[in-house]
Short mmCIF file of C-alpha atoms in Angstrom, two decimals:
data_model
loop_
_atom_site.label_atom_id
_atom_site.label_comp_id
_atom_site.label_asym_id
_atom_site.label_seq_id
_atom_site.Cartn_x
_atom_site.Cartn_y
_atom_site.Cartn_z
CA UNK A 1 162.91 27.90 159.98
CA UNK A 2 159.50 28.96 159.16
CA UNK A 3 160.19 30.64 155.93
CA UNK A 4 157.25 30.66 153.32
CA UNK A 5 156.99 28.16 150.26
CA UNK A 6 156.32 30.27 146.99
CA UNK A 7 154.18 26.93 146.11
CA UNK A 8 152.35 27.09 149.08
CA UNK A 9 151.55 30.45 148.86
CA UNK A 10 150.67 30.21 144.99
CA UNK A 11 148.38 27.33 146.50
CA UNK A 12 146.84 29.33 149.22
CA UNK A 13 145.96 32.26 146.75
CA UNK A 14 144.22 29.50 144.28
CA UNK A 15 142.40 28.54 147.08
CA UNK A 16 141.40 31.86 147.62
CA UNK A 17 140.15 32.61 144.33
CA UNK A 18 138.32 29.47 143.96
CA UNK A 19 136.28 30.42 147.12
CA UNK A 20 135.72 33.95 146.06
CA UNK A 21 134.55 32.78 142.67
CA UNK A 22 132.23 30.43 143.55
CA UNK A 23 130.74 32.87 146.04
CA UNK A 24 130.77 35.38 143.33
CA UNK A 25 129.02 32.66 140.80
CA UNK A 26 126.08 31.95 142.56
CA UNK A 27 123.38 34.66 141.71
CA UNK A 28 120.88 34.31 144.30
CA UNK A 29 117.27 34.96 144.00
CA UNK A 30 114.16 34.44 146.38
CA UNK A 31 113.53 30.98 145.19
CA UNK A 32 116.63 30.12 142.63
CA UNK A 33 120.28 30.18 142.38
CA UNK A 34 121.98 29.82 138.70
CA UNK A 35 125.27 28.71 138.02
CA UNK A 36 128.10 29.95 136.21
CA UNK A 37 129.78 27.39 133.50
CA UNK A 38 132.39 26.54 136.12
CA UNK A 39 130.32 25.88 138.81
CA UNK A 40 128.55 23.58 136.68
CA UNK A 41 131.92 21.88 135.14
CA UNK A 42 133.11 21.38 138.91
CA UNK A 43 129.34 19.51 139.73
CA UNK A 44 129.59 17.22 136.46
CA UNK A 45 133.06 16.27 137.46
CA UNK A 46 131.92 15.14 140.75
CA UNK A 47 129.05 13.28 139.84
CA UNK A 48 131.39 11.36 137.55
CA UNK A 49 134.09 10.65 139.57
CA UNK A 50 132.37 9.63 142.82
CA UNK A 51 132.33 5.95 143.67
CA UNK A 52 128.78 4.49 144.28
CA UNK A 53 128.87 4.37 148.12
CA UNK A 54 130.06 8.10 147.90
CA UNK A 55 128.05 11.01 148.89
CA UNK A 56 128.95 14.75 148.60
CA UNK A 57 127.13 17.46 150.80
CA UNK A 58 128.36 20.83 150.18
CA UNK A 59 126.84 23.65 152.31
CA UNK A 60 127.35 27.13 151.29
CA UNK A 61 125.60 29.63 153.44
CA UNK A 62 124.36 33.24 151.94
CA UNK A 63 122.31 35.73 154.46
CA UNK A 64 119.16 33.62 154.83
CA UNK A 65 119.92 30.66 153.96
CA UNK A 66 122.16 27.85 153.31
CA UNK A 67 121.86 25.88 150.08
CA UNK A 68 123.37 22.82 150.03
CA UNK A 69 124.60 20.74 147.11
CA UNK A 70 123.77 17.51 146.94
CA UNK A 71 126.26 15.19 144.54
CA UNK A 72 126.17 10.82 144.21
CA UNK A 73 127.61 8.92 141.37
CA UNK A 74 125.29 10.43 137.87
CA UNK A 75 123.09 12.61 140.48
CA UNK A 76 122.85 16.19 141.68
CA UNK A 77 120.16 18.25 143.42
CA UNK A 78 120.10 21.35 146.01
CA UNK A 79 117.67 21.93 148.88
CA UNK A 80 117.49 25.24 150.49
CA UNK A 81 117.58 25.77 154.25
CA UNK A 82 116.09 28.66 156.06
CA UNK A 83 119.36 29.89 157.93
CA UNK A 84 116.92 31.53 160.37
CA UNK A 85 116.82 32.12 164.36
CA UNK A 86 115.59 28.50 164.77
CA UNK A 87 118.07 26.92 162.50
CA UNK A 88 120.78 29.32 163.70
CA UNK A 89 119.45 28.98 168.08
CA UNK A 90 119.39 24.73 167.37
CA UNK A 91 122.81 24.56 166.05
CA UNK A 92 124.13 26.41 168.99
CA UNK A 93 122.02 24.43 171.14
CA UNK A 94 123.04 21.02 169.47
CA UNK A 95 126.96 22.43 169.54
CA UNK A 96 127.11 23.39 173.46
CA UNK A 97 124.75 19.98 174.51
CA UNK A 98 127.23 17.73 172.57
CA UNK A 99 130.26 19.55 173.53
CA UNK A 100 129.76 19.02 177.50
CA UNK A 101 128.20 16.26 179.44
CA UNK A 102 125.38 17.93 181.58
CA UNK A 103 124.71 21.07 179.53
CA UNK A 104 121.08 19.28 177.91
CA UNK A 105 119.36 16.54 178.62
CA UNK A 106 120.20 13.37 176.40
CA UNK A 107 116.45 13.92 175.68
CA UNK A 108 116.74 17.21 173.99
CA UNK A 109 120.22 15.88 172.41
CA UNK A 110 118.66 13.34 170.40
CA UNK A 111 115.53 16.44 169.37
CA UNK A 112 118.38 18.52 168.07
CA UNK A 113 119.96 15.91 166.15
CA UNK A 114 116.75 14.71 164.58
CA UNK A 115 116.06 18.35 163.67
CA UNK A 116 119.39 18.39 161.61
CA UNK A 117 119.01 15.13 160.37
CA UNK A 118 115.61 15.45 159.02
CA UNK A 119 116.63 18.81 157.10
CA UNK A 120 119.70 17.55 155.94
CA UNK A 121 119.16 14.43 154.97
CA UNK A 122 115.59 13.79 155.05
CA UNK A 123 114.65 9.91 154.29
CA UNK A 124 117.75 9.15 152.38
CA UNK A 125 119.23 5.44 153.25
CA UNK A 126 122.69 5.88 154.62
CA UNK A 127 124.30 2.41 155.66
CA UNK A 128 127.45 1.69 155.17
CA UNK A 129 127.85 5.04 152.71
CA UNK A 130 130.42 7.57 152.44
CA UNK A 131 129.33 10.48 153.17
CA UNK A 132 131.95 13.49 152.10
CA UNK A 133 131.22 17.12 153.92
CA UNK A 134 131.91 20.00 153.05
CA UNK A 135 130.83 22.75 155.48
CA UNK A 136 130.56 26.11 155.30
CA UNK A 137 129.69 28.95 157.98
CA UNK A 138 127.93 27.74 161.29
CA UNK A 139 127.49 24.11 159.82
CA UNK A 140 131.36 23.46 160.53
CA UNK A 141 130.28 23.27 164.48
CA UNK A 142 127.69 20.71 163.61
CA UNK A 143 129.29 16.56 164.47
CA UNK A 144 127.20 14.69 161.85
CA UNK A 145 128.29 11.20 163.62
CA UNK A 146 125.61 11.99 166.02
CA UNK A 147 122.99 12.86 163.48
CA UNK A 148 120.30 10.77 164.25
CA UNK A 149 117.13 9.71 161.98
CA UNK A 150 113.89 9.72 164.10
CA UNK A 151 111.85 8.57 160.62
CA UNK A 152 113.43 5.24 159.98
CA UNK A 153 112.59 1.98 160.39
CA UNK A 154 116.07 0.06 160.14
CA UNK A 155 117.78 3.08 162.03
CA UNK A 156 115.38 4.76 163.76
CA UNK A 157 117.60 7.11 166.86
CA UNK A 158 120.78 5.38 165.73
CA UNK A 159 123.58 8.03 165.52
CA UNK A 160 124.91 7.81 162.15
CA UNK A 161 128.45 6.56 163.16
CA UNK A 162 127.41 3.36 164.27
CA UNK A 163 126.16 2.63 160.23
CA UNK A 164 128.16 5.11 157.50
CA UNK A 165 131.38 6.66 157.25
CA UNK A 166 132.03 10.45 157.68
CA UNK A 167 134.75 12.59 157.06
CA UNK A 168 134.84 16.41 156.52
CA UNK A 169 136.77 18.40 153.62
CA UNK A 170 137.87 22.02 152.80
CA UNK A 171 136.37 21.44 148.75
CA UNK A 172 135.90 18.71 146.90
CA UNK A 173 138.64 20.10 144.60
CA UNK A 174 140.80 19.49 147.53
CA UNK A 175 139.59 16.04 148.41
CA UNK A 176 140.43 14.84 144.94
CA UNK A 177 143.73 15.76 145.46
CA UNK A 178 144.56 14.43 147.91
CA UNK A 179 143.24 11.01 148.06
CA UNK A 180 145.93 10.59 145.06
CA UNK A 181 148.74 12.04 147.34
CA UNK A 182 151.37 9.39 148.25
CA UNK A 183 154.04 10.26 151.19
CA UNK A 184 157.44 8.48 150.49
CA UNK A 185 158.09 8.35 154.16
CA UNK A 186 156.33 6.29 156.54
CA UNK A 187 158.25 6.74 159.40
CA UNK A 188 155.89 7.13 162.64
CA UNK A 189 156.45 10.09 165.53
CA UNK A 190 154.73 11.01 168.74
CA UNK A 191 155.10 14.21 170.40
CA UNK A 192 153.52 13.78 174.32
CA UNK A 193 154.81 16.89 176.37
CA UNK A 194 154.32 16.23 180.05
CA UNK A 195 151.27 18.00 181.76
CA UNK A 196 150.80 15.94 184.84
CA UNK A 197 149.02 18.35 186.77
CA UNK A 198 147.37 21.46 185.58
CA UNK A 199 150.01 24.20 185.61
CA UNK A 200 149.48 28.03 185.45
CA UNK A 201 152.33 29.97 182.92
CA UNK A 202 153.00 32.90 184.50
CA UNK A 203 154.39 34.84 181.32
CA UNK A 204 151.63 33.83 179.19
CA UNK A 205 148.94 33.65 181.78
CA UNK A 206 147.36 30.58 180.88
CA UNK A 207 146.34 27.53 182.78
CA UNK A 208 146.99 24.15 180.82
CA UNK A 209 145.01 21.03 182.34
CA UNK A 210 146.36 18.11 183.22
CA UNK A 211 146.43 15.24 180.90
CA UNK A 212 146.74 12.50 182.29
CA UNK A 213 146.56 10.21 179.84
CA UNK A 214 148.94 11.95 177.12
CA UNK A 215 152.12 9.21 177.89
CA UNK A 216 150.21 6.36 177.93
CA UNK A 217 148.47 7.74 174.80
CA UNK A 218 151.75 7.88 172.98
CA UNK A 219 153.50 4.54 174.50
CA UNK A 220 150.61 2.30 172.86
CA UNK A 221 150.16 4.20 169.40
CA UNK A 222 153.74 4.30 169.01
CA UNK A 223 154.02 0.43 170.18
CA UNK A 224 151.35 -0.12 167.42
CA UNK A 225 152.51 1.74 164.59
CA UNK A 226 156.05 1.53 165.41
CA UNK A 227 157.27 4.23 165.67
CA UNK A 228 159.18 6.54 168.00
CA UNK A 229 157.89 8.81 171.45
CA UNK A 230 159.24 11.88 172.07
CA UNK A 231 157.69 12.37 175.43
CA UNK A 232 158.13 15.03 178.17
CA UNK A 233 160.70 17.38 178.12
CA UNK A 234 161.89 15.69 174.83
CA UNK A 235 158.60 16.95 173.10
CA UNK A 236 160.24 20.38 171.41
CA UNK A 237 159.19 22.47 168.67
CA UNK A 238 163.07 21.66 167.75
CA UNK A 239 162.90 17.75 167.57
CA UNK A 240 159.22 18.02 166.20
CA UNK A 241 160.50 20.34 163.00
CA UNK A 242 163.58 18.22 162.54
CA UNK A 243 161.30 14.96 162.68
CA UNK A 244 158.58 16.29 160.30
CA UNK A 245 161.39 16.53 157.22
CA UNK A 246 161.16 12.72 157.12
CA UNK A 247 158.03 11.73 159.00
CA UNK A 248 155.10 9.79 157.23
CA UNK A 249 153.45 10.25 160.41
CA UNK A 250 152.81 12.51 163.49
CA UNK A 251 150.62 12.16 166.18
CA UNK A 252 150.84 15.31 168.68
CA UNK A 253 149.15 14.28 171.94
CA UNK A 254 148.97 17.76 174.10
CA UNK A 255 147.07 20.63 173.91
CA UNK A 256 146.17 23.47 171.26
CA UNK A 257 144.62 26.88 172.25
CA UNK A 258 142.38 28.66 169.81
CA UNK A 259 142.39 32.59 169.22
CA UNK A 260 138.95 33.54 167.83
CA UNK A 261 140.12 37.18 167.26
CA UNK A 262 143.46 36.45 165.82
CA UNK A 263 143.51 33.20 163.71
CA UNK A 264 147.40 33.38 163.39
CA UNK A 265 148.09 33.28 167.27
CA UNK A 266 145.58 29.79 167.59
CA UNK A 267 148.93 27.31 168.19
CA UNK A 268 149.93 23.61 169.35
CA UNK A 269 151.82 23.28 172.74
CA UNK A 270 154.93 21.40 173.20
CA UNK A 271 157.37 21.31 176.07
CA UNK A 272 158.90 24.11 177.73
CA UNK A 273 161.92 25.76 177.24
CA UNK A 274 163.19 28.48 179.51
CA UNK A 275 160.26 27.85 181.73
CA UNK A 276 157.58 28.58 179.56
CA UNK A 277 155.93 25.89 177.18
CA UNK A 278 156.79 26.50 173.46
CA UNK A 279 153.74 26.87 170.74
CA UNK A 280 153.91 26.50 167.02
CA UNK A 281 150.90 28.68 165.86
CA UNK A 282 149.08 28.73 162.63
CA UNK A 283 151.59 30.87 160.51
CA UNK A 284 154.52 28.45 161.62
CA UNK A 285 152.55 25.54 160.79
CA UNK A 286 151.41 26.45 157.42
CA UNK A 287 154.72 27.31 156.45
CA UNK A 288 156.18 23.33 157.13
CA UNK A 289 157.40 21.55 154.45
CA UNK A 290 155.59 17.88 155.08
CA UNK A 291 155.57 14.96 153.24
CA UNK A 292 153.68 13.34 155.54
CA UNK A 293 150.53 10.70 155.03
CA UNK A 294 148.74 11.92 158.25
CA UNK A 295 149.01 14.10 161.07
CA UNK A 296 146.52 13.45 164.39
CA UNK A 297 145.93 16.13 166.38
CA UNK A 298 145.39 14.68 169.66
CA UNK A 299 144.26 18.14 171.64
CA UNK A 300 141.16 20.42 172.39
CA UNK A 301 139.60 22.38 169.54
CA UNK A 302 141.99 21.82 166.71
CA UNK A 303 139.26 21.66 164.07
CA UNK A 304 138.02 24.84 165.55
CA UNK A 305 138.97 28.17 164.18
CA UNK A 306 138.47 31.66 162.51
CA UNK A 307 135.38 31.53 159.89
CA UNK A 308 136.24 33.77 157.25
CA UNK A 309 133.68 34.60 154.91
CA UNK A 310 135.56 33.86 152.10
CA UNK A 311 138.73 31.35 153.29
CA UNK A 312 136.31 28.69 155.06
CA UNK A 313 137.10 27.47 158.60
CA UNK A 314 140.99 28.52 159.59
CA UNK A 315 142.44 26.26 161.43
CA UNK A 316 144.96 24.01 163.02
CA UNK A 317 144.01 20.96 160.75
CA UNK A 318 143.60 23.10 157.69
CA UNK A 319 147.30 24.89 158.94
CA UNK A 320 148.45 21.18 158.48
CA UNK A 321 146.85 20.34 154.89
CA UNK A 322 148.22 23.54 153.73
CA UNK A 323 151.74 22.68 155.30
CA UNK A 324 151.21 19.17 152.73
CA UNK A 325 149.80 17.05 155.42
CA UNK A 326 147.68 14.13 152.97
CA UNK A 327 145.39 14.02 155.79
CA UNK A 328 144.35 15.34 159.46
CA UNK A 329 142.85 14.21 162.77
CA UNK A 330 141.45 16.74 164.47
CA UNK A 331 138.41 17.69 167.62
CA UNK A 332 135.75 20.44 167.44
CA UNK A 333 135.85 20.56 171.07
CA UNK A 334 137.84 20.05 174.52
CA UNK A 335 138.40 16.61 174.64
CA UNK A 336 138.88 14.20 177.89
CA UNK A 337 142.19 13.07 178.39
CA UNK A 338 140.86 9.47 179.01
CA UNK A 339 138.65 8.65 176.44
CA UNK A 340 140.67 10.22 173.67
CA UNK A 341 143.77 7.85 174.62
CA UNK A 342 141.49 4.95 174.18
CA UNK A 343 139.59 5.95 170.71
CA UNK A 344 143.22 6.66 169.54
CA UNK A 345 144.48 3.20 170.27
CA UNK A 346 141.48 1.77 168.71
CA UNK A 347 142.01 3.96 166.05
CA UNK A 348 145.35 2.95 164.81
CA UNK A 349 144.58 -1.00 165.85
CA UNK A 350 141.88 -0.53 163.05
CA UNK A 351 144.33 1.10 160.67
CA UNK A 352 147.43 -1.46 161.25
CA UNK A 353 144.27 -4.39 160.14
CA UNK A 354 144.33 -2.31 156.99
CA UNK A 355 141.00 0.00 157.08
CA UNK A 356 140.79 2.91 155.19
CA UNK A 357 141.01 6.19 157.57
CA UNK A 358 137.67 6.88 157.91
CA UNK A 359 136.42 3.09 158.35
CA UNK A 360 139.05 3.25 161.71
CA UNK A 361 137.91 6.27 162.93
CA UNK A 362 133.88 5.18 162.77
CA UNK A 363 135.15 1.57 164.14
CA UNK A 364 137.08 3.49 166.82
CA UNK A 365 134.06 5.15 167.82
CA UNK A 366 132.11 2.08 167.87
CA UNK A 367 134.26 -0.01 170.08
CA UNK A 368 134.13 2.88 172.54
CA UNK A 369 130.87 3.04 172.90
CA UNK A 370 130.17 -0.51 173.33
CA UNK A 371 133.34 -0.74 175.38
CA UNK A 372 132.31 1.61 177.59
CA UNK A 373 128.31 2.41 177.66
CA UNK A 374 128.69 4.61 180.76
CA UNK A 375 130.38 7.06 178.51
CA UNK A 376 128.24 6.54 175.27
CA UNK A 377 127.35 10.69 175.40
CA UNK A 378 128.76 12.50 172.54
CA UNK A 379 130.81 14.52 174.21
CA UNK A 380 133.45 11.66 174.79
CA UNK A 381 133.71 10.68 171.03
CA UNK A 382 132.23 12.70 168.67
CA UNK A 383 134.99 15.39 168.42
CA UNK A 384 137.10 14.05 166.31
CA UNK A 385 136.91 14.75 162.92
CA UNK A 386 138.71 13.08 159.64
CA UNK A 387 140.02 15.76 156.56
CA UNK A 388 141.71 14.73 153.82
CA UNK A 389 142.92 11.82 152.28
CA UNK A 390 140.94 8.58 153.85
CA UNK A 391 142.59 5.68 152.13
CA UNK A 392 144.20 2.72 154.19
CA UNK A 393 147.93 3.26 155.28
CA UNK A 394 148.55 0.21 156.56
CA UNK A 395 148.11 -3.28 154.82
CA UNK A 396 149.00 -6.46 156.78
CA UNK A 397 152.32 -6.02 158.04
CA UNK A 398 153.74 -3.45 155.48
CA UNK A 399 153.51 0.49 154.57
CA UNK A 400 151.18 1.47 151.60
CA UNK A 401 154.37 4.02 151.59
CA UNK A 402 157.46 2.50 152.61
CA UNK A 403 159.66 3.01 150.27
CA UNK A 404 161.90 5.87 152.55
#
C-alpha cells in the first residue's frame, strides 16, 4: 500500500539538489554574499512573474546570520540579520509566549513581535498584500500573522492578519508549481476519530487528549462543503487510503504526534484497530498517490518537524505536498479543540463565497477574533498555517475542479 513513486522520489532528490545548490552558491563574506548565475536566473524569474500585491521573503540562515531575500514585481534587495543570542533567545521567547496562553505577558508579546517586525520588515506598507514566506532554520517557528508594526501610523500594534494575506512555502520554485496544479476530483472527506475523553494507549504509552470538538468539527465542514464524515470508529487508515484515490479534498480532524529525533516516526492518528489507535507516519504519507486540491490538517503541530540543514522543515504538511497534495493546512503548535472547530467552519464558509485560500484563512482569523475577544491571544488562532497552492476552490455554487 505504501509503495514508493519513482516520480516522487525523482522529485524529492530534485528538491534535494536544488537546496544543496543554492546553499552551495552563496559565497559568504563578512559583509557580502555573491550569487551564482542560477541563483540569479531563479531571482529575475521571480521578480517577473510576481503579481503587484505579491511579496516574496526568503530567509536562508548561515552561522551568524540570516540573509533574507527580498523579491516584489521588477524589485529585489537582501538585508542581513545578526542570527545572534538576542535574535536567536527572542524567537524562542516569541515561539513559547504565542504558543500558550499564560507563558508572557500580552505586554512582552506585542515587544517580541515588534522586534521581528521591525527587522523584517522595517517601514514597508503591507495592507491588503500578499506576502509569500519562505523560511528557513529557526524562522519556520516564527507566526508572522501576529507580527505587529509599533512604527506606523495607519497600523500601529495591529497584528498583520487583520490587514495582508500570509501563507508559507517550501521554495518559490515550488509555489509556482503549484498554484498551476488542477485536481480533477473535488470530492470532499472528513476523517474525525473519536477521542471523547483523554485516553492512555497502553502499547504505545501515550496519552491522547480529548477533543471535544473533533465531531462537531467534521459535521459542519462536511455540511458546508458537501462532502462525506467518516467519524469514530469509521475513521481508518483503510477508508482514509481508499478515499484519498479520488478525493479533491481531506480534512483530518484528530491528532498528530511529532518525533524530533526521528522525522519518519512523526504520524497522524486515526481510529483504533485491535485496541490501539492506528498512525500513518511521514514515510506512509509521502508515499500517497493524491490528486487532491487541499488537505487540512486539523491537529497539534503538523507544520512542526525535523529541520534539516539541507531538506528545510520535514514535516506532516510537507509529507502531504510531496504525496501531490496542491495545498496544506497545517498548526505550528497544540491547538484547542474549541477554537480550531470554529476558525475551520469560518474557514470553509469563506472558501464556499469563493475566496482564494489564503483570503479565508486571514478572514477566518478575523471573524474569530472579533467573534470572540475573550480569546483574541495568539495562541487560539495563529497556528495555522497555509502552504501551497492559495487560489479559490470554490466559486458560487460550483467546483473550480469538478469535472470527476
Amino acid at each position: 500500500e505504501y509503495e514508493t513513486d519513482p516520480r516522487k522520489a525523482a522529485l524529492l532528490n530534485m528538491e534535494l539538489g536544488r537546496l544543496k545548490k543554492k546553499k552551495d552558491s552563496l559565497q559568504v563574506t563578512n559583509i557580502e554574499i555573491k550569487l551564482d548565475v542560477n541563483s540569479s536566473n531563479y531571482i529575475n524569474d521571480a521578480i517577473q512573474s510576481l503579481s503587484r500585491n505579491e511579496i516574496l521573503y526568503e530567509f536562508l540562515t548561515h552561522d551568524s546570520s540570516v540573509y533574507l531575500f527580498k523579491l516584489s514585481k521588477g524589485e529585489f534587495c537582501l538585508d542581513i540579520i545578526k542570527n545572534d543570542f538576542i535574535f536567536k533567545e527572542n524567537i524562542k521567547r516569541y515561539t513559547e509566549g504565542i504558543s500558550k496562553v499564560s507563558t508572557v505577558s500580552t505586554q512582552s508579546l506585542k515587544e517580541y513581535s515588534n522586534y521581528f517586525y521591525n527587522i523584517i520588515f522595517k517601514d514597508e506598507n503591507l495592507r491588503d498584500k500578499r506576502l509569500i514566506i519562505v523560511p528557513n532554520g529557526v524562522i519556520w517557528k516564527i507566526p508572522f500573522e501576529y507580527l505587529q508594526n509599533s512604527n506606523s501610523t495607519k497600523e500601529v500594534n495591529i497584528p498583520l492578519v487583520k490587514y495582508a494575506f500570509i501563507n508559507y512555502q517550501f521554495s518559490y520554485e515550488a509555489f509556482s508549481k503549484l498554484q498551476i496544479k488542477e485536481s480533477k476530483f473535488s470530492k470532499f472527506y472528513c476523517f474525525a476519530p473519536e477521542f471523547s475523553n483523554s485516553t492512555f494507549d497502553h502499547n504505545t504509552k501515550i496519552e491522547y487528549k480529548a477533543l471535544t470538538y473533533n465531531s462537531q468539527e467534521s459535521k459542519s465542514v462536511s455540511k458546508l462543503m458537501n462532502g462525506r464524515e467518516y467519524v469514530a470508529e469509521n475513521a481508518t487508515i483503510s477508508n482514509f487510503i481508499s478515499s484519498s484515490q479520488n478525493a479533491g479534498f481531506l480534512h483530518i480532524a484528530s491528532h498528530a504526534l511529532i518525533d524530533n529525533l526521528d522525522y519518519e516516526n512523526s504520524c497522524v492518528i486515526f481510529s483504533k484497530s485491535n485496541s490501539t489507535y492506528d498512525r500513518m507516519n511521514l514515510h506512509q504519507i509521502s508515499a500517497l498517490k493524491l490528486d487532491a486540491q487541499q488537505v487540512v490538517l486539523s491537529a497539534c503541530e503538523s507544520s512542526a518537524g525535523y529541520m534539516d540543514s539541507s531538506e528545510g522543515i520535514l514535516s506532516l504538511s510537507r509529507g502531504f505536498i510531496l504525496a501531490g497534495s496542491g495545498s496544506v493546512i497545517s498548526s505550528l503548535w497544540s491547538v484547542n479543540d474549541q477554537a480550531t472547530a470554529i476558525i475551520m467552519q469560518n474557514y470553509y464558509q469563506f472558501i464556499v463565497d469563493g475566496h482564494s485560500k489564503d483570503e479565508a484563512l486571514a478572514y477566518a482569523k478575523r471573524k474569530f477574533i472579533s467573534d470572540y475577544p475573550e480569546l483574541s491571544h495568539p495562541y487560539y488562532w495563529a497556528a495555522f498555517t497555509l502552504t501551497g497552492n492559495i487560489k479559490p476552490i470554490y466559486r458560487g455554487k460550483t467546483f473550480t475542479f469538478w469535472n470527476n
